[in-house]
Tab-separated table of C-alpha atoms and ligand atoms in Angstrom:
chain	number	residue	atom	x	y	z
A	1	UNK	CA	25.321	-41.703	12.000
A	2	UNK	CA	22.415	-39.680	13.610
A	3	UNK	CA	19.016	-39.659	12.131
A	4	UNK	CA	19.445	-35.802	11.484
A	5	UNK	CA	22.380	-36.479	9.299
A	6	UNK	CA	20.470	-38.882	7.051
A	7	UNK	CA	17.418	-36.695	6.632
A	8	UNK	CA	17.062	-35.359	3.112
A	9	UNK	CA	16.072	-31.612	3.450
A	10	UNK	CA	14.452	-31.744	0.071
A	11	UNK	CA	11.821	-34.376	1.356
A	12	UNK	CA	10.815	-33.513	4.837
A	13	UNK	CA	7.766	-35.666	4.643
A	14	UNK	CA	9.200	-38.245	2.225
A	15	UNK	CA	8.723	-38.593	-1.500
A	16	UNK	CA	5.171	-39.053	-2.975
A	17	UNK	CA	3.957	-42.593	-3.028
A	18	UNK	CA	1.177	-43.869	-5.014
A	19	UNK	CA	-1.905	-45.377	-3.267
A	20	UNK	CA	-3.437	-48.315	-5.199
A	21	UNK	CA	-6.924	-48.724	-3.589
A	22	UNK	CA	-8.510	-45.471	-2.977
A	23	UNK	CA	-11.686	-45.669	-0.840
A	24	UNK	CA	-14.443	-43.094	-0.629
A	25	UNK	CA	-13.251	-42.285	2.894
A	26	UNK	CA	-9.756	-41.740	1.967
A	27	UNK	CA	-10.810	-39.516	-0.942
A	28	UNK	CA	-12.869	-37.407	1.390
A	29	UNK	CA	-10.065	-36.906	3.775
A	30	UNK	CA	-7.790	-35.879	0.846
A	31	UNK	CA	-10.479	-33.392	-0.236
A	32	UNK	CA	-10.566	-31.929	3.179
A	33	UNK	CA	-6.801	-31.454	3.214
A	34	UNK	CA	-7.053	-29.587	-0.050
A	35	UNK	CA	-9.678	-27.275	1.653
A	36	UNK	CA	-7.338	-26.850	4.630
A	37	UNK	CA	-4.044	-26.243	2.927
A	38	UNK	CA	-4.363	-22.405	2.774
A	39	UNK	CA	-4.687	-22.147	6.711
A	40	UNK	CA	-2.078	-24.747	7.219
A	41	UNK	CA	0.310	-22.482	5.236
A	42	UNK	CA	-0.932	-19.368	6.820
A	43	UNK	CA	-0.219	-20.928	10.042
A	44	UNK	CA	3.367	-21.664	9.079
A	45	UNK	CA	4.242	-18.119	7.694
A	46	UNK	CA	2.158	-15.712	9.759
A	47	UNK	CA	5.005	-14.538	12.006
A	48	UNK	CA	7.782	-14.643	9.517
A	49	UNK	CA	9.679	-11.412	8.828
A	50	UNK	CA	10.772	-10.479	5.191
A	51	UNK	CA	14.338	-11.336	6.174
A	52	UNK	CA	13.129	-14.795	7.248
A	53	UNK	CA	11.096	-15.239	4.158
A	54	UNK	CA	14.223	-14.400	2.142
A	55	UNK	CA	16.062	-17.274	3.620
A	56	UNK	CA	16.504	-20.603	1.529
A	57	UNK	CA	14.885	-23.493	3.109
A	58	UNK	CA	18.140	-25.560	2.455
A	59	UNK	CA	21.536	-24.576	1.028
A	60	UNK	CA	20.903	-23.864	-2.757
A	61	UNK	CA	17.136	-24.158	-2.428
A	62	UNK	CA	14.342	-21.731	-3.067
A	63	UNK	CA	13.763	-19.081	-0.335
A	64	UNK	CA	10.550	-19.450	1.841
A	65	UNK	CA	9.057	-16.656	-0.224
A	66	UNK	CA	9.722	-18.501	-3.329
A	67	UNK	CA	8.154	-21.741	-1.833
A	68	UNK	CA	4.878	-19.868	-1.080
A	69	UNK	CA	4.606	-18.315	-4.534
A	70	UNK	CA	5.576	-21.722	-6.067
A	71	UNK	CA	2.625	-23.416	-4.173
A	72	UNK	CA	0.271	-20.791	-5.822
A	73	UNK	CA	1.772	-21.426	-9.241
A	74	UNK	CA	1.770	-25.120	-8.965
A	75	UNK	CA	-1.796	-25.318	-7.693
A	76	UNK	CA	-3.206	-22.844	-10.236
A	77	UNK	CA	-1.920	-25.268	-12.882
A	78	UNK	CA	-3.303	-28.202	-10.978
A	79	UNK	CA	-6.846	-26.626	-10.785
A	80	UNK	CA	-6.721	-25.999	-14.630
A	81	UNK	CA	-5.710	-29.623	-15.059
A	82	UNK	CA	-8.547	-30.915	-12.973
A	83	UNK	CA	-11.034	-28.781	-14.833
A	84	UNK	CA	-9.686	-29.878	-18.185
A	85	UNK	CA	-9.951	-33.446	-17.218
A	86	UNK	CA	-13.489	-33.035	-16.056
A	87	UNK	CA	-14.608	-31.330	-19.185
A	88	UNK	CA	-12.624	-32.916	-21.899
A	89	UNK	CA	-11.671	-36.524	-23.073
A	90	UNK	CA	-8.315	-37.159	-21.284
A	91	UNK	CA	-6.636	-33.905	-22.318
A	92	UNK	CA	-2.876	-33.417	-22.584
A	93	UNK	CA	-2.069	-30.664	-20.080
A	94	UNK	CA	0.522	-27.981	-20.587
A	95	UNK	CA	3.520	-28.257	-18.270
A	96	UNK	CA	5.558	-25.225	-17.201
A	97	UNK	CA	9.144	-24.538	-16.085
A	98	UNK	CA	8.758	-24.153	-12.356
A	99	UNK	CA	12.349	-23.166	-11.901
A	100	UNK	CA	11.913	-20.111	-14.185
A	101	UNK	CA	8.595	-19.154	-12.818
A	102	UNK	CA	10.173	-19.195	-9.266
A	103	UNK	CA	12.820	-16.959	-10.590
A	104	UNK	CA	10.476	-14.350	-11.867
A	105	UNK	CA	10.145	-11.037	-9.954
A	106	UNK	CA	6.752	-11.657	-8.525
A	107	UNK	CA	7.954	-14.973	-6.921
A	108	UNK	CA	11.433	-14.001	-5.924
A	109	UNK	CA	10.553	-10.644	-4.424
A	110	UNK	CA	6.727	-10.238	-4.196
A	111	UNK	CA	4.736	-10.109	-1.027
A	112	UNK	CA	3.528	-13.506	-0.005
A	113	UNK	CA	0.137	-12.138	0.870
A	114	UNK	CA	-0.684	-12.062	-2.834
A	115	UNK	CA	-0.187	-15.793	-3.199
A	116	UNK	CA	-1.857	-16.490	0.287
A	117	UNK	CA	-5.026	-14.707	-1.255
A	118	UNK	CA	-4.654	-16.906	-4.532
A	119	UNK	CA	-4.472	-19.988	-2.583
A	120	UNK	CA	-7.416	-19.247	-0.239
A	121	UNK	CA	-9.694	-18.438	-3.164
A	122	UNK	CA	-8.304	-21.244	-5.384
A	123	UNK	CA	-8.521	-23.943	-2.822
A	124	UNK	CA	-12.198	-22.823	-1.899
A	125	UNK	CA	-13.152	-23.251	-5.533
A	126	UNK	CA	-11.122	-26.583	-5.993
A	127	UNK	CA	-12.538	-28.232	-2.865
A	128	UNK	CA	-16.063	-27.057	-3.948
A	129	UNK	CA	-15.694	-28.900	-7.176
A	130	UNK	CA	-14.203	-31.978	-5.634
A	131	UNK	CA	-16.840	-32.343	-2.979
A	132	UNK	CA	-19.624	-32.206	-5.659
A	133	UNK	CA	-17.999	-35.092	-7.744
A	134	UNK	CA	-19.459	-38.691	-7.686
A	135	UNK	CA	-16.682	-41.224	-7.000
A	136	UNK	CA	-16.672	-42.292	-10.652
A	137	UNK	CA	-15.391	-38.824	-11.943
A	138	UNK	CA	-12.131	-39.441	-10.072
A	139	UNK	CA	-11.056	-42.028	-12.627
A	140	UNK	CA	-11.132	-39.443	-15.248
A	141	UNK	CA	-7.436	-38.652	-16.227
A	142	UNK	CA	-5.177	-36.174	-17.915
A	143	UNK	CA	-1.991	-36.922	-19.808
A	144	UNK	CA	1.139	-35.307	-18.583
A	145	UNK	CA	3.501	-35.242	-21.686
A	146	UNK	CA	6.635	-34.426	-19.509
A	147	UNK	CA	6.252	-37.383	-17.138
A	148	UNK	CA	4.795	-39.422	-20.057
A	149	UNK	CA	1.957	-40.828	-17.900
A	150	UNK	CA	-1.837	-40.568	-17.609
A	151	UNK	CA	-2.734	-39.378	-14.056
A	152	UNK	CA	-6.229	-40.187	-12.783
A	153	UNK	CA	-7.846	-37.424	-10.665
A	154	UNK	CA	-7.491	-39.740	-7.718
A	155	UNK	CA	-3.775	-39.913	-8.199
A	156	UNK	CA	-3.488	-36.183	-8.980
A	157	UNK	CA	-5.499	-35.418	-5.758
A	158	UNK	CA	-3.145	-37.610	-3.681
A	159	UNK	CA	-0.162	-35.893	-5.390
A	160	UNK	CA	-1.327	-32.408	-4.631
A	161	UNK	CA	-2.273	-33.221	-1.040
A	162	UNK	CA	1.329	-34.541	-0.583
A	163	UNK	CA	2.698	-31.366	-2.538
A	164	UNK	CA	0.959	-28.860	-0.195
A	165	UNK	CA	2.216	-30.729	2.926
A	166	UNK	CA	5.724	-31.171	1.405
A	167	UNK	CA	6.232	-27.437	0.957
A	168	UNK	CA	4.636	-26.472	4.190
A	169	UNK	CA	7.093	-28.881	5.774
A	170	UNK	CA	10.055	-26.983	4.088
A	171	UNK	CA	8.808	-23.846	5.928
A	172	UNK	CA	8.226	-25.521	9.368
A	173	UNK	CA	11.454	-27.566	9.154
A	174	UNK	CA	13.502	-24.315	8.597
A	175	UNK	CA	11.573	-22.514	11.308
A	176	UNK	CA	12.470	-25.422	13.769
A	177	UNK	CA	16.131	-25.520	12.691
A	178	UNK	CA	16.519	-21.826	13.106
A	179	UNK	CA	14.374	-21.713	16.193
A	180	UNK	CA	12.004	-19.207	14.745
A	181	UNK	CA	8.837	-18.846	16.688
B	1	NI	NI1	6.679	-28.300	-5.748
């Protein structure tokens, strides 16, 4: 069986894996990846037509348009989770139904520019906060009642770095497969 047949289109960069020992250097790299996500995403979508944006990244999956809006939805929630963890004692965060959010009109049909603007402003603020924090702050945590786990900010940071690249790869993988340049 060829490698292309075994590839899981849902996980173009693989599933998220936890990092045990987070060094200051690694954390700094992650923060820069958070800062750079909006330009990475813009680079992936800037030439796409509306028709291309309305193509699912895999059979039965979200369209590229929904993927872009989902990134804004997810990262807005993430930013709020970080701020809560930094200002309260291990807060329980609010989860949301990402499938239903992605099905609403703004996500399903809205211009991606709105979410590119959201992500640009949001990641600017997020990385400003992250860069300002002493390493000890990254052991602060929030409780996710859906996953039933406590997530430290180090873990959450790694998770959202992965999450951004994961969805950008949905877009770039489809572009490669369709030979869109
Ligand atoms: Ni996602």
